[in-house]
CSV table of C-alpha atoms and ligand atoms in Angstrom, one decimal:
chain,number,residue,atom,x,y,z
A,612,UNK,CA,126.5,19.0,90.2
A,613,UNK,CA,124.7,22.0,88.6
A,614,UNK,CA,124.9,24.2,91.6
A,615,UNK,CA,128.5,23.0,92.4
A,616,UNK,CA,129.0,23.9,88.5
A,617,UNK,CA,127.8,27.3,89.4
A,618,UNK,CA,130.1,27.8,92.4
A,619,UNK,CA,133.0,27.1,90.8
A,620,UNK,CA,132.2,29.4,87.8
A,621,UNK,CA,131.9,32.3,90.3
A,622,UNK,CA,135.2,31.3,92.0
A,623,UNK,CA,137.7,31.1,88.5
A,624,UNK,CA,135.7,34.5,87.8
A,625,UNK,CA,136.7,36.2,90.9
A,626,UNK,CA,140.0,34.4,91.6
A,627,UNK,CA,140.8,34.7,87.5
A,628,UNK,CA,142.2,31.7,88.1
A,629,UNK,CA,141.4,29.8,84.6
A,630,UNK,CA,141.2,25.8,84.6
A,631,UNK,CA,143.7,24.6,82.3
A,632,UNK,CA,141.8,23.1,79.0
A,633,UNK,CA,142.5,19.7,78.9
A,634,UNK,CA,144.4,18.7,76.0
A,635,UNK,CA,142.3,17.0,72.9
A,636,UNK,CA,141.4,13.8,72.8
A,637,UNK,CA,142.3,13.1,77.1
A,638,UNK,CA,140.2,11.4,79.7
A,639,UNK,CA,139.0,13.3,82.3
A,640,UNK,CA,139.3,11.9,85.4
A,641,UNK,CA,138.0,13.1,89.4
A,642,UNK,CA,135.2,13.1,91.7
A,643,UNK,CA,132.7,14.2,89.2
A,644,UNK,CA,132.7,16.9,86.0
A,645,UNK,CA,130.4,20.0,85.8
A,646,UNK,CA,128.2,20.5,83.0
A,647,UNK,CA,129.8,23.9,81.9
A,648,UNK,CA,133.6,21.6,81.3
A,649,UNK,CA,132.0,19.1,79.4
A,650,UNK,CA,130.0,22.1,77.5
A,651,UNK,CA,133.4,23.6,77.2
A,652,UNK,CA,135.7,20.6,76.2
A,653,UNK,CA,136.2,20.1,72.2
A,654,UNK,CA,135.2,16.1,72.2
A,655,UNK,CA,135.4,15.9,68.3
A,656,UNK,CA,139.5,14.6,68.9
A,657,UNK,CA,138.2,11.7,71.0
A,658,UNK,CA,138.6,11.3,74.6
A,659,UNK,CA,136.2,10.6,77.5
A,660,UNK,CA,135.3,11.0,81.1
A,661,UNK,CA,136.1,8.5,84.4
A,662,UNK,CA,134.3,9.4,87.6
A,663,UNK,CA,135.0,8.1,91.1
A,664,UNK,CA,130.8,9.1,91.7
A,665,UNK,CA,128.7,10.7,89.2
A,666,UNK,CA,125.6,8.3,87.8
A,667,UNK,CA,124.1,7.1,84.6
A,668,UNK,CA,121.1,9.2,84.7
A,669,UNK,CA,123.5,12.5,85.7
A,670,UNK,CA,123.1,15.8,83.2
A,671,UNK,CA,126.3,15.0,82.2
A,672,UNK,CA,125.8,11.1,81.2
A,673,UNK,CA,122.7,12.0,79.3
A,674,UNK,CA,125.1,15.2,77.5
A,675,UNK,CA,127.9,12.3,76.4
A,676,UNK,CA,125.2,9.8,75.6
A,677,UNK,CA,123.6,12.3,73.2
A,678,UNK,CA,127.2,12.9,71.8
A,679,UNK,CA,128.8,9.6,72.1
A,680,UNK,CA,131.8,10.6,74.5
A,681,UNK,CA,133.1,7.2,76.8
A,682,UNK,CA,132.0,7.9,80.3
A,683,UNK,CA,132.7,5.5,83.3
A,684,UNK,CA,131.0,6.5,86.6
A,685,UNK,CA,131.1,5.1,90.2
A,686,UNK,CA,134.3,4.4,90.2
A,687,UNK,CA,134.9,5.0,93.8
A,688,UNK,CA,138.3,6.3,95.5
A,689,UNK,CA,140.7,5.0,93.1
A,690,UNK,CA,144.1,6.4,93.5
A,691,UNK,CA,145.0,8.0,90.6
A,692,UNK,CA,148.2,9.7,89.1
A,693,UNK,CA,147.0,12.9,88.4
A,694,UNK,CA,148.5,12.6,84.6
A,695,UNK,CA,149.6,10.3,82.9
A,696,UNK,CA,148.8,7.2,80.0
A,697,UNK,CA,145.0,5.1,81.3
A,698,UNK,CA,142.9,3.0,79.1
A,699,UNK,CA,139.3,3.8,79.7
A,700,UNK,CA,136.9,0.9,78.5
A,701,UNK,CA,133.6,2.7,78.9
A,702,UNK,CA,131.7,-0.6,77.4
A,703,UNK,CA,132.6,-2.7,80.3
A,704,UNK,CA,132.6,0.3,83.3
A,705,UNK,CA,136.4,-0.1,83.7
A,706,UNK,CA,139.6,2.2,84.0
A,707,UNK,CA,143.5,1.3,83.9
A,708,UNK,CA,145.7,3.5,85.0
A,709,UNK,CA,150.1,3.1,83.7
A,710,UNK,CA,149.2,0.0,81.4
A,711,UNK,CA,151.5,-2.6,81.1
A,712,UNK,CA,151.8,-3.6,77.6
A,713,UNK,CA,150.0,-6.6,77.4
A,714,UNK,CA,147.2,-4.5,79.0
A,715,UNK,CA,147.1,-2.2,76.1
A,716,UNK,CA,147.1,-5.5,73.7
A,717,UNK,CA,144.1,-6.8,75.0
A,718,UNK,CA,142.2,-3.4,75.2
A,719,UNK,CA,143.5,-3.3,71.9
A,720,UNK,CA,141.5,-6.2,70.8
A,721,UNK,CA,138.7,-5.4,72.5
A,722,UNK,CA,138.5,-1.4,71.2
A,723,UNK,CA,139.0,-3.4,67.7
A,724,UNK,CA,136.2,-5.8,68.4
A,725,UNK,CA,133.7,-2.6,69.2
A,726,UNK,CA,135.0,-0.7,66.7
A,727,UNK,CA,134.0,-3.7,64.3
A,728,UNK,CA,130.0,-3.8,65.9
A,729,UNK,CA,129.7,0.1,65.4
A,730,UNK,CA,130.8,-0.6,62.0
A,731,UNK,CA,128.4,-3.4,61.7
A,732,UNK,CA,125.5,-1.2,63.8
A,733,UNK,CA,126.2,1.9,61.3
A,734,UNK,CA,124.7,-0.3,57.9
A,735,UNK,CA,121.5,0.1,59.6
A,736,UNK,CA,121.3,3.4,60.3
A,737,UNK,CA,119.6,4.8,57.2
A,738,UNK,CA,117.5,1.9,57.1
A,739,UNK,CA,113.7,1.0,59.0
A,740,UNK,CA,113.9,-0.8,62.1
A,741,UNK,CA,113.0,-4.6,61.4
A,742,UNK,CA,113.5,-7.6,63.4
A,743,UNK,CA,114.5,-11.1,62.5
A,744,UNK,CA,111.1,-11.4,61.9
A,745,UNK,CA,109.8,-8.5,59.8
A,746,UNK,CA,108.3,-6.6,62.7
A,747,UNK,CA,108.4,-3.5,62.2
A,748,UNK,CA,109.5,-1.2,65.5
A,749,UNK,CA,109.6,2.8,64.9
A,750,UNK,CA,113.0,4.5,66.7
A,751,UNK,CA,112.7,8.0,67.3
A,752,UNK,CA,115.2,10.1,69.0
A,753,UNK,CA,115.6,12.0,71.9
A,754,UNK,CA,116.5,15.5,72.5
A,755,UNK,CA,117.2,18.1,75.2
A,756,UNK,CA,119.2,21.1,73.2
A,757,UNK,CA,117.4,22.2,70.2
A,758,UNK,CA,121.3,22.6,68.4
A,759,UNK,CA,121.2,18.7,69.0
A,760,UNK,CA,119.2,18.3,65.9
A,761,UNK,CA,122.2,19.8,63.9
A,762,UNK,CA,124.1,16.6,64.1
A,763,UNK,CA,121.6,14.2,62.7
A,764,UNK,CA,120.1,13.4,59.7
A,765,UNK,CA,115.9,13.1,59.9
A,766,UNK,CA,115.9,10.2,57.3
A,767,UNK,CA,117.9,8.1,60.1
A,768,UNK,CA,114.8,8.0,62.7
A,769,UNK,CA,111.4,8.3,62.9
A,770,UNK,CA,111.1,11.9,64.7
A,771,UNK,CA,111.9,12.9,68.1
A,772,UNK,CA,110.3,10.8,71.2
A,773,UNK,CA,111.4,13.3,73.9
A,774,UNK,CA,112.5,16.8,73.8
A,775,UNK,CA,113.6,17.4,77.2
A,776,UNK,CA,112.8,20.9,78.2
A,777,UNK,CA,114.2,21.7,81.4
A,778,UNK,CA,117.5,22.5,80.0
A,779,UNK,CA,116.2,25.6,78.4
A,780,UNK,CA,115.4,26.2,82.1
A,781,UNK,CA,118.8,27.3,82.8
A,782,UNK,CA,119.9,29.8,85.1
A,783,UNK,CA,117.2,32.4,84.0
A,784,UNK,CA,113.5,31.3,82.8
A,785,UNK,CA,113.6,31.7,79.4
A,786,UNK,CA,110.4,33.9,78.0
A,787,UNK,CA,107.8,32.9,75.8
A,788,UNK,CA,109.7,34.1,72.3
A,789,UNK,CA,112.7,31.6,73.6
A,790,UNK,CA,110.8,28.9,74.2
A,791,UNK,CA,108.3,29.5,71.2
A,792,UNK,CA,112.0,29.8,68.9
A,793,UNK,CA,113.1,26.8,70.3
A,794,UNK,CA,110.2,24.8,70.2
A,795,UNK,CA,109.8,26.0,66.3
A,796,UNK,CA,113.6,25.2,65.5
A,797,UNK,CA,112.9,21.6,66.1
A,798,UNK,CA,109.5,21.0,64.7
A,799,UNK,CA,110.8,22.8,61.3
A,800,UNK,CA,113.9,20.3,61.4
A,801,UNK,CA,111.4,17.4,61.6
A,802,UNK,CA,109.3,18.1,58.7
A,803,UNK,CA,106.2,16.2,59.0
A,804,UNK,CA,107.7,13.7,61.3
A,805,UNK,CA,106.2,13.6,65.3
A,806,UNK,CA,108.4,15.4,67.9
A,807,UNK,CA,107.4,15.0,71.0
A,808,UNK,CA,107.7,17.9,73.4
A,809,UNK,CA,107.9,17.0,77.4
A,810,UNK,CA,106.9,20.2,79.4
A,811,UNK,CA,109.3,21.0,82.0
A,812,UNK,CA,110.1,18.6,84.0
A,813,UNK,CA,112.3,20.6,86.8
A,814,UNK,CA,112.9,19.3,90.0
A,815,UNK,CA,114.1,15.8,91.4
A,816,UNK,CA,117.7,15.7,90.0
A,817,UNK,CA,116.9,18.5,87.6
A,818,UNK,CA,117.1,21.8,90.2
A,819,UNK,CA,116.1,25.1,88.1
A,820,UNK,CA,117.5,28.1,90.2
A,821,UNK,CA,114.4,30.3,90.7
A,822,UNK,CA,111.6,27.5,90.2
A,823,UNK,CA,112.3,24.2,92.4
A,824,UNK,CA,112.1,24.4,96.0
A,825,UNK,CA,114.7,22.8,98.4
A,826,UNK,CA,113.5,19.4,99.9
A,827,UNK,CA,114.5,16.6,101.8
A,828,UNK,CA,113.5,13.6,99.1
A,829,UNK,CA,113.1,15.9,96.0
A,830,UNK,CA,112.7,12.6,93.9
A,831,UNK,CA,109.0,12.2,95.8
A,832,UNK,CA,108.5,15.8,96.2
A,833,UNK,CA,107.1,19.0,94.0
A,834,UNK,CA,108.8,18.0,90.4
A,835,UNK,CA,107.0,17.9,87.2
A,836,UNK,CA,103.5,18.3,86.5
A,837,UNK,CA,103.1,18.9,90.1
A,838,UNK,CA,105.8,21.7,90.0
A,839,UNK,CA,104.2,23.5,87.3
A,840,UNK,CA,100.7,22.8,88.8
A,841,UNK,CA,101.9,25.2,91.3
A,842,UNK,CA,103.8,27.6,89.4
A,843,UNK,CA,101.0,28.7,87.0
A,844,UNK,CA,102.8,32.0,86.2
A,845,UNK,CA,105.7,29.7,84.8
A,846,UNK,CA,103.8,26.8,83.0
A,847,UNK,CA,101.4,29.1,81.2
A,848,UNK,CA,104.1,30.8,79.0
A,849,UNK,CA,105.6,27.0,78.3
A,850,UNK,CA,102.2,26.2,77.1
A,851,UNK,CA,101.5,29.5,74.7
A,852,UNK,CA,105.1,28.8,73.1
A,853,UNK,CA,103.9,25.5,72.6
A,854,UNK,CA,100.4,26.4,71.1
A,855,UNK,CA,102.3,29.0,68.8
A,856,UNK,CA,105.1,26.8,67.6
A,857,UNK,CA,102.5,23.5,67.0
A,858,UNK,CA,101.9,25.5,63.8
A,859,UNK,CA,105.1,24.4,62.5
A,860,UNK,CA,104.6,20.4,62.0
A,861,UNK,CA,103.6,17.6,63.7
A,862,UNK,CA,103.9,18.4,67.7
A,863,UNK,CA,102.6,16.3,70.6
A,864,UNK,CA,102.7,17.4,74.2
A,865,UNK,CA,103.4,15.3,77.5
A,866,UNK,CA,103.4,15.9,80.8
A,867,UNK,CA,106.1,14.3,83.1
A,868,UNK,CA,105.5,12.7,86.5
A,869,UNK,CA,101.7,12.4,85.9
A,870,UNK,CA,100.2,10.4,89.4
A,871,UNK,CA,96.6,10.7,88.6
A,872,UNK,CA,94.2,11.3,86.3
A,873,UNK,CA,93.0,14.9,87.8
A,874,UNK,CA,96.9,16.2,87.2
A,875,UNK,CA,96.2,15.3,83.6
A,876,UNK,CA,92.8,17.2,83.7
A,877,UNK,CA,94.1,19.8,85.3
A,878,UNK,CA,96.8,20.3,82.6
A,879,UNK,CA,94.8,19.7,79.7
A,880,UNK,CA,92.6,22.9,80.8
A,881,UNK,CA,95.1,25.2,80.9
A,882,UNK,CA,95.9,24.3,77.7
A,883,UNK,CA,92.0,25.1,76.8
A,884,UNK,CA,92.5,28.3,78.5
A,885,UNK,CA,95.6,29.3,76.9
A,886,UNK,CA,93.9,28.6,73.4
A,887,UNK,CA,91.2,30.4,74.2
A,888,UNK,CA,93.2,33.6,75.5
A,889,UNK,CA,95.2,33.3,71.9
A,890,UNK,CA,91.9,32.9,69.6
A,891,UNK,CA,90.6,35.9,71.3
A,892,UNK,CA,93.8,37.7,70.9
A,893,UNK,CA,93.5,36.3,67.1
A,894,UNK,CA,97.6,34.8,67.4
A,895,UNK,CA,98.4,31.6,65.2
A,896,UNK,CA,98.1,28.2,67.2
A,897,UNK,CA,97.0,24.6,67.0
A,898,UNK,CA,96.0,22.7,69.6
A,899,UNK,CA,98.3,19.2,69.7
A,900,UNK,CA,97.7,15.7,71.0
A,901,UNK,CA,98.1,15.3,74.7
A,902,UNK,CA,99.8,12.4,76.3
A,903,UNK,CA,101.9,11.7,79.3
A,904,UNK,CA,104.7,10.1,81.0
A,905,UNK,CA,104.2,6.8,82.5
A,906,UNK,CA,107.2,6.7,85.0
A,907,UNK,CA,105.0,6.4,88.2
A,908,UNK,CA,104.2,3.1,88.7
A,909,UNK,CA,100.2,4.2,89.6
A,910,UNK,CA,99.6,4.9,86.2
A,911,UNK,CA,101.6,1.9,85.0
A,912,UNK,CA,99.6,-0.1,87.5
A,913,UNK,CA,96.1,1.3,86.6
A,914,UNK,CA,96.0,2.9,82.9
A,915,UNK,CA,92.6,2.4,82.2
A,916,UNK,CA,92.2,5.7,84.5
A,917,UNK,CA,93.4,7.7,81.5
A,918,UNK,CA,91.9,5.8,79.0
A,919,UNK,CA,91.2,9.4,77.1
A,920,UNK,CA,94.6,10.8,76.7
A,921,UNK,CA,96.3,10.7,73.3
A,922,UNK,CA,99.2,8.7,74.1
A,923,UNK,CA,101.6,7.1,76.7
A,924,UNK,CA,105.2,7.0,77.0
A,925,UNK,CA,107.1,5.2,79.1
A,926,UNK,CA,109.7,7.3,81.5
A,927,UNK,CA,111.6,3.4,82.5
A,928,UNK,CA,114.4,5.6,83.9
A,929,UNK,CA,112.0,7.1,86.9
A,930,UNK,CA,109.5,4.0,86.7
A,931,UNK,CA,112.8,1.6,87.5
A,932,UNK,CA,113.6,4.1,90.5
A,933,UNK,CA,109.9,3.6,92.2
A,934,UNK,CA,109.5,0.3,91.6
A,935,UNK,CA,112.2,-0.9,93.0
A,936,UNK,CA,112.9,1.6,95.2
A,937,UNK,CA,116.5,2.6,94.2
A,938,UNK,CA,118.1,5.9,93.4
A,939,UNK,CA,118.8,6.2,90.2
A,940,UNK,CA,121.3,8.6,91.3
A,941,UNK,CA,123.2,6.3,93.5
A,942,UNK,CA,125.6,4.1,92.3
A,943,UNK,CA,125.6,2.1,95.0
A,944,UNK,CA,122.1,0.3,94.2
A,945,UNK,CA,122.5,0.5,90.6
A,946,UNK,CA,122.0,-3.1,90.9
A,947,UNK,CA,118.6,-2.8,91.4
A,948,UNK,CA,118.0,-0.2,89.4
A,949,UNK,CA,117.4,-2.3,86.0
A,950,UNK,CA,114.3,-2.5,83.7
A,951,UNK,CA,115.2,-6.3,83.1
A,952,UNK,CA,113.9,-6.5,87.3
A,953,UNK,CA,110.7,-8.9,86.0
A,954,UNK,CA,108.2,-6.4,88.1
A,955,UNK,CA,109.7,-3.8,85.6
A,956,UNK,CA,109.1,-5.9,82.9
A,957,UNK,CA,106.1,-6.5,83.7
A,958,UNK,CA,104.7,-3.2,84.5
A,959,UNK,CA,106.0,-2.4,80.9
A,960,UNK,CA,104.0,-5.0,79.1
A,961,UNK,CA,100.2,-4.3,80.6
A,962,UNK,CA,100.9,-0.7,80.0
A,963,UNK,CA,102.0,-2.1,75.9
A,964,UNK,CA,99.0,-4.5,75.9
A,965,UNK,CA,96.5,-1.6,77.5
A,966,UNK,CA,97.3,1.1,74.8
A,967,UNK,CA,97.0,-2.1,71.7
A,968,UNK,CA,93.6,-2.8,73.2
A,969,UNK,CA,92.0,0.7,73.2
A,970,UNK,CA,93.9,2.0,70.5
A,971,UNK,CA,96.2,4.1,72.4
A,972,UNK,CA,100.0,4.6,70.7
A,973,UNK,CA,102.7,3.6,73.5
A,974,UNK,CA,106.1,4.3,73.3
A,975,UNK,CA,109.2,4.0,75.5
A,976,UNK,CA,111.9,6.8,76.3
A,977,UNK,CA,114.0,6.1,79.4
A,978,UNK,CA,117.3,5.2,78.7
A,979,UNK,CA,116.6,1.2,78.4
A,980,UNK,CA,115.4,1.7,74.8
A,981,UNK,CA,119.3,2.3,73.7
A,982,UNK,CA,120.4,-0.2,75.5
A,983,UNK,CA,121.3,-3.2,73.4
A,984,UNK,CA,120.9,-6.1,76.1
A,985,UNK,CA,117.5,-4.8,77.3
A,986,UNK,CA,116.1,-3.7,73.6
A,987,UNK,CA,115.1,-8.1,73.2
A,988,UNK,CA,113.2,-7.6,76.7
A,989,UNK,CA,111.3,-4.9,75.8
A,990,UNK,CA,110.0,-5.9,72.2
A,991,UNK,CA,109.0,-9.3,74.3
A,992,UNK,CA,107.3,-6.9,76.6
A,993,UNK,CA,104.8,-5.9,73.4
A,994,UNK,CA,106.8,-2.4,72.8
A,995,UNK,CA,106.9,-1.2,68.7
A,996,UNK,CA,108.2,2.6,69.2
A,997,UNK,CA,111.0,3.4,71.4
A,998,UNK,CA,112.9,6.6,71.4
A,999,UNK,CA,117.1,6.7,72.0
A,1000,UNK,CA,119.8,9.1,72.3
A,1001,UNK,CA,121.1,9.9,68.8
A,1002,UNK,CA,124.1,8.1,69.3
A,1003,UNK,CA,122.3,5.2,69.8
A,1004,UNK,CA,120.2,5.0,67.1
A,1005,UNK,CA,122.3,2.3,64.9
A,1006,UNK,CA,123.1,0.2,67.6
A,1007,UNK,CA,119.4,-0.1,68.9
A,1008,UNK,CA,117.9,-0.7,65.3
A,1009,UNK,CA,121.1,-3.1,64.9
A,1010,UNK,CA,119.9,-4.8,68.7
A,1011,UNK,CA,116.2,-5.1,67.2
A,1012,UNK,CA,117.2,-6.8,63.8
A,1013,UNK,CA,118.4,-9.5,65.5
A,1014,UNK,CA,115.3,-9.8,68.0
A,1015,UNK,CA,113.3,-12.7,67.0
A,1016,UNK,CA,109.2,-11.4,67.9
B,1174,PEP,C1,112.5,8.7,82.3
B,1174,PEP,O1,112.2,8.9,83.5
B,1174,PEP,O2,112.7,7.6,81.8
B,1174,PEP,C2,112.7,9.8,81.3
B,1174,PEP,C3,112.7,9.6,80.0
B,1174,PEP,O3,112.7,11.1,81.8
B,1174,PEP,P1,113.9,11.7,82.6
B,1174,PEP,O4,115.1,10.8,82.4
B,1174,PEP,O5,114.1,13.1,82.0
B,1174,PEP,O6,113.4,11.8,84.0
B,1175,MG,MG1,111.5,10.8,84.1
């Protein structure tokens, strides 16, 4: 969708053939929606977005998530008017085109009825997360613009779980001073509260003109740490930004897509080098904590192998996709692709009891930790710190108050 985006910007600029801004507050509705229209389109009137394909785990879904714009995907080949009145009902997955009126009664009711549970969800916003039975669960957020941070308040969560870096990565590599600016911007919003900085994690769904290379299964292929293992030149100025900006409050580091222990190694001494290079050069830095991803299912399956890093986090959206062996791209085995699947589960929980026996903080940031119906499972599954798209943050700590562990 990102190159397609690209294609069509190059088009309208040589055909001068502008795409008519849709007007406030509609649903957009087709095959699937570049990143640059939904950058473009003023969602503050309302509105939302129905997709005959697209996914869940799309750049654009994880853009309207963040921002809380309805979004329906895998609709399949509906035939559509291409104007006119629909109802979208982005909580069941569901689009009505020409409504009779007693289908805009009962989507009435029910808009009512969600309305009501945001309103409900929204008490416990500026409140700790709790649960029925006093636990206490911390609910970080996560990030992938630094402008993100403008739109919410630090007292409503307990600092940033992810900051998602590869969307800095656009369609130049940004320099050191952009990234070090970036990095800085959010660590300064957070006070003294942890934000958690993923380095880049390009590649699989997430092309970067310029730094992934074209493959035939690019979800098993060179993304990740093992991406920026090979592109030294690259992953050394991520890592001096992030010595420089650590400086400026309470940063961690992880890598993404770690597979064994020796990727970790490997990673953690550059980040020896780097210091080194800047205490010689006498620049301000601090070395941070180092943890990683757990979204392959080797580490979940053997984390006493990295029983010295600083802390985990659990990636459930790519951990779902290897364990059970379904895109999480591909609409058409998004049954499988759930973290209630009991190996999923399961996987979750020894990795939760592993980090409470050696000490070892473990969080969760894949999508699941938003997610009402799966926020029960995974507090079951030992979990006390997930991290959620901002949008989310009073429905999840709503979903955990009334979780009874
Ligand atoms: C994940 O895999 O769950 C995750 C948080 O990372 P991303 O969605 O960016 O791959
Ligand atoms: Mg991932």
């Amino acid at each position: 969708a990102d190159l397609r985006d690209i294609r069509d910007q190059v088009l309208r600029a040589l055909s001068e053939d502008g795409e008519a801004a849709a007007p406030p507050g509609a649903i957009l509705h087709g095959e699937d929606i570049a990143p640059t229209r939904f950058l473009e389109t003023d969602w503050s009137k309302g509105g939302g977005i129905a997709l005959q394909r697209g996914s869940t785990a799309s750049h654009v879904a994880m853009l309207a998530r963040s921002l809380g714009v309805p979004m329906v995907v895998g609709l399949g080949a509906l035939a559509a008017p291409r104007t006119g009145d629909a109802l979208l009902d982005a909580e069941h997955g569901a689009i009505i085109f020409s409504p009779s009126p007693a289908e805009v009664e009962t989507f009435r009711q029910s808009a009512s009825s969600f309305a009501d549970r945001q309103g409900a969800a929204r008490t416990f916003l500026t409140e700790p997360a709790v649960t029925k039975a006093g636990t206490a669960v911390r609910v970080q957020v996560n990030i992938a613009y630094p402008s993100d941070v403008e739109g919410i308040d630090i007292e409503t969560c307990d600092g940033v779980g992810l900051m998602r870096t590869e969307f800095l990565f656009g369609k130049t590599l940004p320099d050191e001073e952009t990234q070090y600016h970036a990095y800085r911007k959010v660590l300064e919003w957070a006070g003294g509260k942890p934000v958690t900085i993923r380095t880049v994690d390009a590649g699989g769904d997430k092309p970067v003109p310029g730094f992934t290379v074209e493959e035939t299964n690019p979800f098993l292929g060179l993304r990740g740490i093992r991406l920026s293992l090979k592109r030294l030149d690259i992953f050394r100025v991520q890592i001096r930004a992030l010595l420089r900006a650590a400086i400026h409050g309470n940063l961690r580091v992880m890598f993404p897509m770690i597979a064994t222990p020796d990727e970790y190694s490997q990673a953690a001494a550059l980040f020896a080098q780097e210091q080194a290079a800047l205490v010689a050069q006498g620049v301000a830095h601090k070395l941070p904590p180092l943890g990683i991803m757990v979204e392959v299912p080797s580490v979940a399956l053997a984390p006493e192998d990295f029983a010295d890093i600083a802390f985990f986090s659990i990636g459930s959206n790519d951990l779902t996709q290897y364990v059970m062996a379904a895109a999480r791209d591909n609409a058409a085995v998004a049954h499988l692709n759930s973290v209630r699947q009991p190996a999923v589960l399961r996987l979750i929980a020894a990795v939760a009891a592993f980090g409470l026996e050696k000490g070892i903080p473990v969080s969760l940031c894949g999508d699941a930790g938003g997610d009402p119906a799966t926020i029960p499972a995974l507090l079951e599954a030992g979990l006390r710190d997930l991290s959620v798209a901002p949008a989310q943050l009073a429905t999840a700590k709503a979903a955990i108050a009334g979780v009874a562990v």
